[in-house]
PDB file of C-alpha atoms and ligand atoms in Angstrom:
ATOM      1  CA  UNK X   1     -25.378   3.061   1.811  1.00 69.00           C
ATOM      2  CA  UNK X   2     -22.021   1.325   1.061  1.00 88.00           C
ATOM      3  CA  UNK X   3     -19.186   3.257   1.023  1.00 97.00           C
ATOM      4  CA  UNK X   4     -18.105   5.310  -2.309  1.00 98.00           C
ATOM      5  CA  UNK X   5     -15.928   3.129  -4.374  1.00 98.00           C
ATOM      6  CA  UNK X   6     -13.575   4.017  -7.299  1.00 98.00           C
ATOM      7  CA  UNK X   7     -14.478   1.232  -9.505  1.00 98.00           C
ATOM      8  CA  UNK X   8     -18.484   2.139  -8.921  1.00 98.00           C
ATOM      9  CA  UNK X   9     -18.475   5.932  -8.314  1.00 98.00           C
ATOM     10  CA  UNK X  10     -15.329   7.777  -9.188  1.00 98.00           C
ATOM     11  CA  UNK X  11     -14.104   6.273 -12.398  1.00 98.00           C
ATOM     12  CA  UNK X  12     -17.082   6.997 -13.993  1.00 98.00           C
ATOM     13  CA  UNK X  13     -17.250  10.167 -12.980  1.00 98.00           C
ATOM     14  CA  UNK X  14     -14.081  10.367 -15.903  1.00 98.00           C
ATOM     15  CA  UNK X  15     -15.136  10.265 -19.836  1.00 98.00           C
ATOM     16  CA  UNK X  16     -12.996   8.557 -22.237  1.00 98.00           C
ATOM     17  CA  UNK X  17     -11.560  11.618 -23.706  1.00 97.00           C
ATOM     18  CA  UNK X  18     -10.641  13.179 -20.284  1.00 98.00           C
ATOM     19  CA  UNK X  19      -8.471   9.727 -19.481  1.00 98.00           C
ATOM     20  CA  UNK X  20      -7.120   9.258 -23.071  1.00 97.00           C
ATOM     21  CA  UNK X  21      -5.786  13.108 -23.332  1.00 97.00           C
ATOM     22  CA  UNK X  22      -4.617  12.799 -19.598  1.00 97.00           C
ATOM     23  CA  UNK X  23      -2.751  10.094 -19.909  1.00 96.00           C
ATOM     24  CA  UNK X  24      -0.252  11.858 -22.153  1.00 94.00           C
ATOM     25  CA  UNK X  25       0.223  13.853 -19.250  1.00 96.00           C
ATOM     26  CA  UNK X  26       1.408  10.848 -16.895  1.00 97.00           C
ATOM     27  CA  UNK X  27      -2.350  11.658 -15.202  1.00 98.00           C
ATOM     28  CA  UNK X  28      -3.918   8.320 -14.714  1.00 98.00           C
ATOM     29  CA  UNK X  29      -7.339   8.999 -13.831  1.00 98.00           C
ATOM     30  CA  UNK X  30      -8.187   5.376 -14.852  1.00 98.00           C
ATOM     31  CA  UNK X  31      -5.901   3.869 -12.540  1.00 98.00           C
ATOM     32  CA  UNK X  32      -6.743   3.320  -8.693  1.00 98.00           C
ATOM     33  CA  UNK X  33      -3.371   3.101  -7.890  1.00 98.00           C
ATOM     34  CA  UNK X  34      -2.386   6.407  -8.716  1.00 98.00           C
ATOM     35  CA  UNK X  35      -5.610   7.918  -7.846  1.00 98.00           C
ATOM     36  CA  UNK X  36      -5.867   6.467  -4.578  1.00 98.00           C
ATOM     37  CA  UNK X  37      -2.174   8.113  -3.675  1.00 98.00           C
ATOM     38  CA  UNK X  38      -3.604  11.724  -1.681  1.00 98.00           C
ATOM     39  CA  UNK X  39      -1.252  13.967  -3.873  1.00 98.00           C
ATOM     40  CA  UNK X  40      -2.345  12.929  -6.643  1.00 98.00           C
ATOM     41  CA  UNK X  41      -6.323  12.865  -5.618  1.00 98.00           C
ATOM     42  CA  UNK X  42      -5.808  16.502  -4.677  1.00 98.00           C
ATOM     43  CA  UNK X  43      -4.503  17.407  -7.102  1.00 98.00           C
ATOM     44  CA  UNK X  44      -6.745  15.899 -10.031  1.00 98.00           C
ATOM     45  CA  UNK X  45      -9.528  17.574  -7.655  1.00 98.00           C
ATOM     46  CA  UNK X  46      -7.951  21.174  -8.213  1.00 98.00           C
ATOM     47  CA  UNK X  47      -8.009  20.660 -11.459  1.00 98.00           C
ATOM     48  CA  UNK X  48     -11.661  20.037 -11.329  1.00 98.00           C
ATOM     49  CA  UNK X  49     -12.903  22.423  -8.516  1.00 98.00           C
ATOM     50  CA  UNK X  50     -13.730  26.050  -9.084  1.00 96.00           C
ATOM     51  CA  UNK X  51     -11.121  28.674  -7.673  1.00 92.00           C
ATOM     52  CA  UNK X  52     -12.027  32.058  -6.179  1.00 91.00           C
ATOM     53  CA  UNK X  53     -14.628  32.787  -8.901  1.00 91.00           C
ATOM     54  CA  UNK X  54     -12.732  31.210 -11.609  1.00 95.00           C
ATOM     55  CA  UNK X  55     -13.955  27.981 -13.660  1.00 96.00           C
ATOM     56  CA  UNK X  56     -12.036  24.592 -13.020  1.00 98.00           C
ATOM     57  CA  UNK X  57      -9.380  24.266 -15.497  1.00 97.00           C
ATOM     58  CA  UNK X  58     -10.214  21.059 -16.129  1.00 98.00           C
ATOM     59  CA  UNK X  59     -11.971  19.579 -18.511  1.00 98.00           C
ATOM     60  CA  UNK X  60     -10.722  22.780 -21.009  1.00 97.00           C
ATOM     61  CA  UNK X  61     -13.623  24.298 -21.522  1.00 96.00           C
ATOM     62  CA  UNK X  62     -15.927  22.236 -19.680  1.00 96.00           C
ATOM     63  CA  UNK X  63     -18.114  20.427 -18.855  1.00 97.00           C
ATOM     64  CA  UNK X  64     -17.848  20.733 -15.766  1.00 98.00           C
ATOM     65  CA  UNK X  65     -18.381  18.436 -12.518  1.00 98.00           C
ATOM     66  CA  UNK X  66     -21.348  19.787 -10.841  1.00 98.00           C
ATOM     67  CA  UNK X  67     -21.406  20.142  -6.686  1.00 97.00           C
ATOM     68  CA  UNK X  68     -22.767  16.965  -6.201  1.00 98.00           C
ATOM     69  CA  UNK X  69     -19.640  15.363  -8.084  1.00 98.00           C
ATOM     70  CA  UNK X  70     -16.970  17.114  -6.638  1.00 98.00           C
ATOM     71  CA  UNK X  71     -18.574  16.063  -3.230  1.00 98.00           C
ATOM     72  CA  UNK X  72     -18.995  12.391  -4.281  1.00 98.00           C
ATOM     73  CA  UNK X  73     -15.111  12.782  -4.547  1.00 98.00           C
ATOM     74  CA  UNK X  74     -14.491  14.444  -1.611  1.00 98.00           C
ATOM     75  CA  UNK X  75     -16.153  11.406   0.199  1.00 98.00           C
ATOM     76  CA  UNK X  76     -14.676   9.215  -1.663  1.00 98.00           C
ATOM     77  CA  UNK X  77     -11.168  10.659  -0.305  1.00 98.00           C
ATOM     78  CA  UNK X  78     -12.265  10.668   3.197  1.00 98.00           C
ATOM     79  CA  UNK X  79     -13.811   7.153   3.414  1.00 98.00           C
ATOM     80  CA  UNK X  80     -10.083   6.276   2.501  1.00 98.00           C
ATOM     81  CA  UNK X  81     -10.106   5.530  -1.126  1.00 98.00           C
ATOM     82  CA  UNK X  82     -12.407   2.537  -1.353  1.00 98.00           C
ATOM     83  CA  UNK X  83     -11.396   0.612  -4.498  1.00 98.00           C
TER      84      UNK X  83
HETATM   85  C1  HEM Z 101      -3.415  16.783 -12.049  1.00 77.85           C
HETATM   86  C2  HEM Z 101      -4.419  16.739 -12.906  1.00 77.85           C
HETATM   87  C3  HEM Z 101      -4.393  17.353 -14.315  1.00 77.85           C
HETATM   88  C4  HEM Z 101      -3.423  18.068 -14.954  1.00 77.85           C
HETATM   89  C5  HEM Z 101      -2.051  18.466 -14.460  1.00 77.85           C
HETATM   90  C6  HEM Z 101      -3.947  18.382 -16.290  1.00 77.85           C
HETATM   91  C7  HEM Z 101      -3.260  19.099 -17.265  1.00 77.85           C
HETATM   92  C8  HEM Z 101      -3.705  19.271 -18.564  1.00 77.85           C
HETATM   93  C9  HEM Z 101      -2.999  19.996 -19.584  1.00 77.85           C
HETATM   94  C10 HEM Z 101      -1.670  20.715 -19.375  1.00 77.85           C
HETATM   95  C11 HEM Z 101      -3.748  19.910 -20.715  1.00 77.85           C
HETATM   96  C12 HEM Z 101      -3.422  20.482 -22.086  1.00 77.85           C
HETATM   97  C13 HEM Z 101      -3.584  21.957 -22.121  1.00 77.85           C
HETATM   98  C14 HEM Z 101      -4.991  22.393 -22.131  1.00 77.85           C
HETATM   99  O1  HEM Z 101      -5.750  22.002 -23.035  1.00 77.85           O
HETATM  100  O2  HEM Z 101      -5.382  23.177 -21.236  1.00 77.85           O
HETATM  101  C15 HEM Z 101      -4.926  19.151 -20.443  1.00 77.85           C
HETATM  102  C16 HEM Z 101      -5.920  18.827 -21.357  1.00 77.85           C
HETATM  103  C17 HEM Z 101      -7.089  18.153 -21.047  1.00 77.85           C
HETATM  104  N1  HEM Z 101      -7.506  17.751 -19.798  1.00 77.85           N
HETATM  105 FE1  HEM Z 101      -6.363  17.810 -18.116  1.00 77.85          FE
HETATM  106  N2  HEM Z 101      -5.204  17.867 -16.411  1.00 77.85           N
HETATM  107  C18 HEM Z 101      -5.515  17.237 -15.227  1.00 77.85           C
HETATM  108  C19 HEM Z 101      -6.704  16.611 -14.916  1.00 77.85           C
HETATM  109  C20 HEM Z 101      -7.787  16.487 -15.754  1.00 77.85           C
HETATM  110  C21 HEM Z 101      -9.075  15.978 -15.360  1.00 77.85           C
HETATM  111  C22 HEM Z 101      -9.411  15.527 -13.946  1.00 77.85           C
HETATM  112  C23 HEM Z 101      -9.876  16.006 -16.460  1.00 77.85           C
HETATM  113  C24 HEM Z 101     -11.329  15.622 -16.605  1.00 77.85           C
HETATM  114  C25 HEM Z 101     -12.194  15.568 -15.604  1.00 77.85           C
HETATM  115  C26 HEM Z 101      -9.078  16.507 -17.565  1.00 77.85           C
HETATM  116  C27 HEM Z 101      -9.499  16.642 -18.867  1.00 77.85           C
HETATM  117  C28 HEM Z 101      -8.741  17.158 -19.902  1.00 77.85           C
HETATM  118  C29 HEM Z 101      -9.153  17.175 -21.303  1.00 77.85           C
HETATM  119  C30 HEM Z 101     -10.459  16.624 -21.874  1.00 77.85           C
HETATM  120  C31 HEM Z 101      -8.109  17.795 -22.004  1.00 77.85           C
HETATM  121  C32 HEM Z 101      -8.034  18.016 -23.500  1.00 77.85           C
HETATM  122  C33 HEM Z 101      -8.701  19.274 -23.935  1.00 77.85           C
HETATM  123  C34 HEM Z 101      -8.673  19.420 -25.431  1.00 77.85           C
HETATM  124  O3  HEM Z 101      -7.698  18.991 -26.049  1.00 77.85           O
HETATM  125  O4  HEM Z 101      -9.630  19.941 -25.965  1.00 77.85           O
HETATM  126  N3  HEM Z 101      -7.823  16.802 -17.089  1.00 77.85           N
HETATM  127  N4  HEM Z 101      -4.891  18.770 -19.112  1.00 77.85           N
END
């Protein structure tokens, strides 16, 4: 299986309303540049990971990403941010 890549995988894994309202917030999710920089991975991945029985807090409200996505993203990170 090739390796996860953010053009493919991860991007997609981002609707169009999550990257417009986001990018009022200086969050890029569209962009590999920022997303391939580790702070900024980790921390769009907070957002989107439950927390000690709490829902993510993002997307508001939901949906949310399902185990399977979050771990898509997780290998993404630690194949070394594939483009
Ligand atoms: C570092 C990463 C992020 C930060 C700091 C952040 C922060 C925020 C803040 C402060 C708001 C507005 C307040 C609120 O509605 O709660 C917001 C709204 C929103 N965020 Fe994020 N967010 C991040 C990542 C994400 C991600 C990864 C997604 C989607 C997967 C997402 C989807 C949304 C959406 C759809 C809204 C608008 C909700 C609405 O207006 O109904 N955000 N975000």
């Amino acid at each position: 299986m090739p390796q996860v890549s953010f053009a493919a995988d991860i991007k997609p894994l981002f609707r169009d309303i999550d990257i417009s309202h986001m990018k009022s917030f200086g969050v890029e999710l569209d962009d590999y540049a920022y997303m391939s920089n580790p702070d900024n991975a980790n921390s769009v991945l907070a957002t989107v990971s439950p927390h000690s029985g709490e829902p993510p807090s993002m997307p508001p409200g939901g949906p949310y990403w399902t185990a399977a996505q979050l771990a898509l993203f997780v290998q993404w990170q630690e194949e070394g941010y594939q483009p």
